CSV table of C-alpha atoms and ligand atoms in Angstrom, one decimal:
chain,number,residue,atom,x,y,z
A,1,UNK,CA,83.5,139.7,119.4
A,2,UNK,CA,83.5,138.0,115.9
A,3,UNK,CA,84.9,139.8,112.9
A,4,UNK,CA,82.7,140.2,109.7
A,5,UNK,CA,82.7,136.9,107.8
A,6,UNK,CA,79.2,135.0,106.4
A,7,UNK,CA,79.3,131.3,106.9
A,8,UNK,CA,78.7,129.1,103.5
A,9,UNK,CA,75.0,128.2,103.2
A,10,UNK,CA,74.1,124.8,104.2
A,11,UNK,CA,74.1,123.2,100.8
A,12,UNK,CA,77.1,125.0,100.0
A,13,UNK,CA,79.2,123.7,102.8
A,14,UNK,CA,80.4,120.7,101.6
A,15,UNK,CA,82.2,122.3,98.6
A,16,UNK,CA,83.4,125.4,100.4
A,17,UNK,CA,84.8,123.0,103.1
A,18,UNK,CA,86.7,120.8,100.9
A,19,UNK,CA,88.3,123.6,99.0
A,20,UNK,CA,89.3,125.6,101.7
A,21,UNK,CA,91.1,122.5,103.3
A,22,UNK,CA,92.8,121.6,99.9
A,23,UNK,CA,94.2,125.3,99.7
A,24,UNK,CA,95.4,125.2,103.7
A,25,UNK,CA,96.6,121.7,103.6
A,26,UNK,CA,100.6,122.2,103.3
A,27,UNK,CA,100.2,124.7,106.4
A,28,UNK,CA,97.4,122.8,108.5
A,29,UNK,CA,100.1,121.1,110.6
A,30,UNK,CA,101.8,124.2,111.5
A,31,UNK,CA,98.6,126.4,112.2
A,32,UNK,CA,97.3,123.5,114.2
A,33,UNK,CA,100.5,123.6,116.4
A,34,UNK,CA,100.6,127.2,116.8
A,35,UNK,CA,97.1,127.9,117.9
A,36,UNK,CA,97.1,124.8,120.4
A,37,UNK,CA,100.5,125.6,121.7
A,38,UNK,CA,101.1,121.8,120.5
A,39,UNK,CA,98.4,120.8,122.8
A,40,UNK,CA,96.1,119.2,120.0
A,41,UNK,CA,98.9,116.6,120.0
A,42,UNK,CA,98.2,115.5,123.8
A,43,UNK,CA,94.3,115.7,123.1
A,44,UNK,CA,94.7,113.3,120.1
A,45,UNK,CA,96.6,110.8,122.2
A,46,UNK,CA,93.5,110.9,124.6
A,47,UNK,CA,91.0,110.5,122.0
A,48,UNK,CA,93.0,107.4,120.6
A,49,UNK,CA,93.2,105.8,124.5
A,50,UNK,CA,89.6,106.4,124.6
A,51,UNK,CA,88.8,103.9,122.2
A,52,UNK,CA,89.9,101.0,123.7
A,53,UNK,CA,90.8,99.0,120.7
A,54,UNK,CA,92.0,95.6,121.1
A,55,UNK,CA,94.1,93.5,118.7
A,56,UNK,CA,93.4,93.4,115.2
A,57,UNK,CA,90.5,95.6,115.5
A,58,UNK,CA,89.6,98.3,112.8
A,59,UNK,CA,89.1,101.8,113.5
A,60,UNK,CA,87.7,104.4,110.8
A,61,UNK,CA,89.5,107.7,111.2
A,62,UNK,CA,86.5,110.0,109.8
A,63,UNK,CA,87.9,113.6,108.4
A,64,UNK,CA,91.3,112.3,108.9
A,65,UNK,CA,93.1,115.2,107.8
A,66,UNK,CA,96.8,114.8,107.5
A,67,UNK,CA,96.2,111.7,109.3
A,68,UNK,CA,97.5,112.7,113.1
A,69,UNK,CA,95.0,110.4,114.8
A,70,UNK,CA,95.1,107.6,112.3
A,71,UNK,CA,99.1,107.4,113.2
A,72,UNK,CA,98.6,107.6,116.8
A,73,UNK,CA,96.3,104.7,116.5
A,74,UNK,CA,98.9,102.5,115.4
A,75,UNK,CA,101.4,103.7,117.9
A,76,UNK,CA,99.2,102.8,120.8
A,77,UNK,CA,97.5,99.7,118.8
A,78,UNK,CA,100.1,98.4,116.4
A,79,UNK,CA,98.2,95.5,115.4
A,80,UNK,CA,95.3,97.5,114.5
A,81,UNK,CA,93.8,98.2,111.0
A,82,UNK,CA,92.8,102.1,110.3
A,83,UNK,CA,91.2,103.5,107.6
A,84,UNK,CA,91.5,107.1,107.3
A,85,UNK,CA,88.6,108.9,105.5
A,86,UNK,CA,88.5,112.5,104.1
A,87,UNK,CA,87.4,114.3,101.2
A,88,UNK,CA,90.0,116.9,100.4
A,89,UNK,CA,92.5,115.1,98.5
A,90,UNK,CA,95.3,117.7,99.4
A,91,UNK,CA,94.9,116.8,103.4
A,92,UNK,CA,95.1,113.2,102.1
A,93,UNK,CA,98.1,113.8,100.1
A,94,UNK,CA,99.8,115.2,103.3
A,95,UNK,CA,98.9,112.4,105.0
A,96,UNK,CA,100.0,109.8,102.4
A,97,UNK,CA,103.4,111.5,102.6
A,98,UNK,CA,103.9,110.5,106.2
A,99,UNK,CA,102.8,107.0,105.4
A,100,UNK,CA,104.3,103.7,104.7
A,101,UNK,CA,103.0,100.9,102.4
A,102,UNK,CA,102.9,98.5,105.3
A,103,UNK,CA,101.8,101.1,108.4
A,104,UNK,CA,98.2,99.6,108.8
A,105,UNK,CA,96.8,102.8,107.6
A,106,UNK,CA,94.7,103.1,104.4
A,107,UNK,CA,93.7,106.4,103.3
A,108,UNK,CA,90.7,106.7,101.1
A,109,UNK,CA,88.8,110.0,99.7
A,110,UNK,CA,85.1,110.0,100.6
A,111,UNK,CA,82.6,111.8,102.3
A,112,UNK,CA,81.4,111.8,106.0
A,113,UNK,CA,78.0,111.9,105.0
A,114,UNK,CA,78.1,108.9,102.8
A,115,UNK,CA,80.5,106.7,104.5
A,116,UNK,CA,81.8,104.2,101.7
A,117,UNK,CA,81.4,101.4,104.2
A,118,UNK,CA,78.7,98.7,104.8
A,119,UNK,CA,76.8,98.4,108.2
A,120,UNK,CA,78.6,97.3,111.2
A,121,UNK,CA,82.2,97.6,109.4
A,122,UNK,CA,84.1,99.2,112.3
A,123,UNK,CA,85.2,98.3,116.2
A,124,UNK,CA,85.6,102.3,116.5
A,125,UNK,CA,85.2,105.7,114.7
A,126,UNK,CA,87.8,108.6,115.6
A,127,UNK,CA,87.0,112.1,114.3
A,128,UNK,CA,89.0,115.0,115.2
A,129,UNK,CA,87.6,118.5,114.2
A,130,UNK,CA,85.2,116.9,111.6
A,131,UNK,CA,81.6,117.1,113.1
A,132,UNK,CA,81.7,121.1,113.0
A,133,UNK,CA,82.3,120.9,109.3
A,134,UNK,CA,79.4,118.6,108.0
A,135,UNK,CA,76.6,120.1,106.6
A,136,UNK,CA,74.2,117.8,108.8
A,137,UNK,CA,75.5,116.7,112.0
A,138,UNK,CA,72.3,114.4,112.9
A,139,UNK,CA,72.8,112.9,109.3
A,140,UNK,CA,76.6,112.5,110.1
A,141,UNK,CA,76.1,110.8,113.4
A,142,UNK,CA,73.8,108.3,111.9
A,143,UNK,CA,76.0,107.4,109.2
A,144,UNK,CA,78.9,106.7,112.0
A,145,UNK,CA,76.6,104.6,114.0
A,146,UNK,CA,75.7,102.6,111.1
A,147,UNK,CA,79.6,101.9,110.4
A,148,UNK,CA,80.1,101.2,113.9
A,149,UNK,CA,79.6,97.3,114.8
A,150,UNK,CA,77.5,96.7,118.0
A,151,UNK,CA,79.5,97.7,121.0
A,152,UNK,CA,81.6,100.2,118.9
A,153,UNK,CA,82.7,103.6,120.1
A,154,UNK,CA,82.5,107.0,118.5
A,155,UNK,CA,85.5,109.5,119.9
A,156,UNK,CA,85.2,112.8,118.7
A,157,UNK,CA,87.4,115.6,119.7
A,158,UNK,CA,86.3,119.4,118.9
A,159,UNK,CA,86.3,122.8,120.3
A,160,UNK,CA,83.6,123.4,123.0
A,161,UNK,CA,82.2,126.2,124.9
A,162,UNK,CA,83.6,127.7,128.3
A,163,UNK,CA,81.3,127.8,131.0
A,164,UNK,CA,82.9,130.6,133.2
A,165,UNK,CA,81.9,133.7,131.7
A,166,UNK,CA,85.5,135.6,132.0
A,167,UNK,CA,87.4,132.5,130.3
A,168,UNK,CA,84.8,132.2,128.0
A,169,UNK,CA,85.7,136.1,126.9
A,170,UNK,CA,89.2,135.4,127.0
A,171,UNK,CA,88.6,132.6,124.8
A,172,UNK,CA,86.5,134.1,122.2
A,173,UNK,CA,89.0,136.6,122.0
A,174,UNK,CA,91.7,134.6,121.3
A,175,UNK,CA,89.8,132.3,118.8
A,176,UNK,CA,88.0,135.3,117.2
A,177,UNK,CA,91.0,137.8,116.8
A,178,UNK,CA,94.3,136.1,117.4
A,179,UNK,CA,93.6,132.7,115.8
A,180,UNK,CA,92.7,134.5,112.7
A,181,UNK,CA,95.9,136.8,112.7
A,182,UNK,CA,97.9,133.6,113.2
A,183,UNK,CA,96.4,132.6,109.9
A,184,UNK,CA,96.7,135.3,108.1
A,185,UNK,CA,100.5,135.3,108.7
A,186,UNK,CA,101.1,131.9,107.6
A,187,UNK,CA,98.5,132.5,104.8
A,188,UNK,CA,97.7,136.2,103.8
A,189,UNK,CA,94.2,136.8,102.8
A,190,UNK,CA,93.3,132.9,103.3
A,191,UNK,CA,89.5,133.2,104.5
A,192,UNK,CA,89.6,129.6,106.0
A,193,UNK,CA,91.2,131.1,109.2
A,194,UNK,CA,87.9,133.0,109.6
A,195,UNK,CA,85.8,130.4,108.7
A,196,UNK,CA,87.5,128.2,111.8
A,197,UNK,CA,86.3,130.2,114.4
A,198,UNK,CA,82.8,131.1,112.9
A,199,UNK,CA,82.0,127.4,112.2
A,200,UNK,CA,82.1,127.0,116.1
A,201,UNK,CA,79.1,129.5,116.4
A,202,UNK,CA,76.7,126.8,115.0
A,203,UNK,CA,78.2,124.2,116.5
A,204,UNK,CA,76.3,122.6,119.6
A,205,UNK,CA,77.6,123.1,123.2
A,206,UNK,CA,79.1,120.0,124.8
A,207,UNK,CA,75.6,119.2,126.7
A,208,UNK,CA,73.8,119.8,123.4
A,209,UNK,CA,76.0,117.4,121.5
A,210,UNK,CA,76.0,114.6,123.9
A,211,UNK,CA,72.1,114.8,124.0
A,212,UNK,CA,72.3,114.4,120.2
A,213,UNK,CA,74.3,111.5,120.4
A,214,UNK,CA,71.7,109.9,122.5
A,215,UNK,CA,68.6,110.6,120.3
A,216,UNK,CA,70.7,109.5,117.3
A,217,UNK,CA,70.8,106.1,119.1
A,218,UNK,CA,73.9,106.0,120.8
A,219,UNK,CA,73.7,104.2,124.2
A,220,UNK,CA,75.9,106.0,126.6
A,221,UNK,CA,78.0,109.5,126.1
A,222,UNK,CA,80.5,111.0,128.0
A,223,UNK,CA,82.0,114.4,127.8
A,224,UNK,CA,85.9,115.2,128.8
A,225,UNK,CA,86.7,118.5,128.9
A,226,UNK,CA,90.1,120.3,128.4
A,227,UNK,CA,91.2,124.0,128.7
A,228,UNK,CA,88.0,125.3,130.7
A,229,UNK,CA,86.1,123.3,127.8
A,230,UNK,CA,87.6,125.2,125.0
A,231,UNK,CA,88.5,121.7,123.7
A,232,UNK,CA,86.2,118.7,124.4
A,233,UNK,CA,86.0,114.8,123.7
A,234,UNK,CA,83.2,113.0,123.4
A,235,UNK,CA,83.1,109.4,124.0
A,236,UNK,CA,79.5,107.3,122.8
A,237,UNK,CA,78.9,103.7,122.8
A,238,UNK,CA,76.8,101.9,119.8
A,239,UNK,CA,74.6,99.2,121.9
A,240,UNK,CA,75.7,95.8,121.8
A,241,UNK,CA,72.3,94.8,120.9
A,242,UNK,CA,72.1,96.7,117.4
B,1,LIG,C1,90.0,120.7,110.9
B,1,LIG,S1,90.5,119.1,110.0
B,1,LIG,C2,91.0,118.4,111.2
B,1,LIG,C3,92.1,117.2,110.3
B,1,LIG,C4,92.2,115.8,111.6
B,1,LIG,N1,91.1,115.2,111.9
B,1,LIG,C5,93.1,116.6,112.7
B,1,LIG,O1,92.5,116.3,114.1
B,1,LIG,O2,94.0,117.2,112.8
B,1,LIG,C6,88.7,118.8,109.1
B,1,LIG,C7,89.0,117.8,108.1
B,1,LIG,O3,87.7,117.3,108.0
B,1,LIG,C8,87.5,117.1,106.5
B,1,LIG,N2,86.3,117.2,106.2
B,1,LIG,C9,85.1,117.9,106.4
B,1,LIG,N3,83.9,117.7,106.1
B,1,LIG,C10,84.2,116.6,105.5
B,1,LIG,C11,83.2,115.8,104.8
B,1,LIG,N4,81.9,115.9,104.7
B,1,LIG,N5,83.7,114.4,104.8
B,1,LIG,C12,84.9,114.0,104.5
B,1,LIG,N6,86.1,115.0,104.9
B,1,LIG,C13,85.5,116.0,105.6
B,1,LIG,C14,88.3,117.9,105.9
B,1,LIG,O4,88.6,117.9,104.3
B,1,LIG,C15,89.8,118.7,106.9
B,1,LIG,O5,90.6,117.8,106.3
């Protein structure tokens, strides 16, 4: 089913991903709207509701890209303070272009593998389509756990695995054949649109990610599937006593 394409080696993944997101930044939002038929907006609203943030809480939106989730946090929880972190300066430039000085959102360039904040800094961490892109998932989850306050919550949105065989075939056809075509139409010869579906091959399925979250030290982890599991949200809590 997959088109010829070789994923970058682990040690090259970060620089590859950063460069490629820099290249597609201007078209990223349109691409997302087209390939999800706008449904990513609904899933992001769901992500933000799951944080259960309270007045004046703080939230880190990791791998924030163009800032959809960061802005949604402020829309749902206007008194919260949000930090959007991403290593792609071009993605951040798009996010900044939609931001105002008193929005409650601060954008910062940085690496999700080495989050530039001290322990127990945030009440919640959100991450949309980010975990699939980091070179070491286990290491990134440990970083997230470190910067969360005791009792804090991680909410991650990403692609999932469809369990029903026929629908899984259809989903694979869409993801590996149609999505790169849409990408190629937007930005001819841009390899990134092949990377996106292929990156899902190495990414754990819903149950495996849940297990990994618990093994990393999260106390509790829930899965919320959309579109037969093609899109999935994990909600994981840090213990109150750590
Ligand atoms: C698919 S985009 C998602 C953007 C946004 N969260 C959304 O849901 O639309 C993934 C983003 O993660 C960023 N990213 C990937 N790996 C990263 C890392 N190690 N550190 C910081 N940002 C990273 C990329 O630059 C890109 O902006």
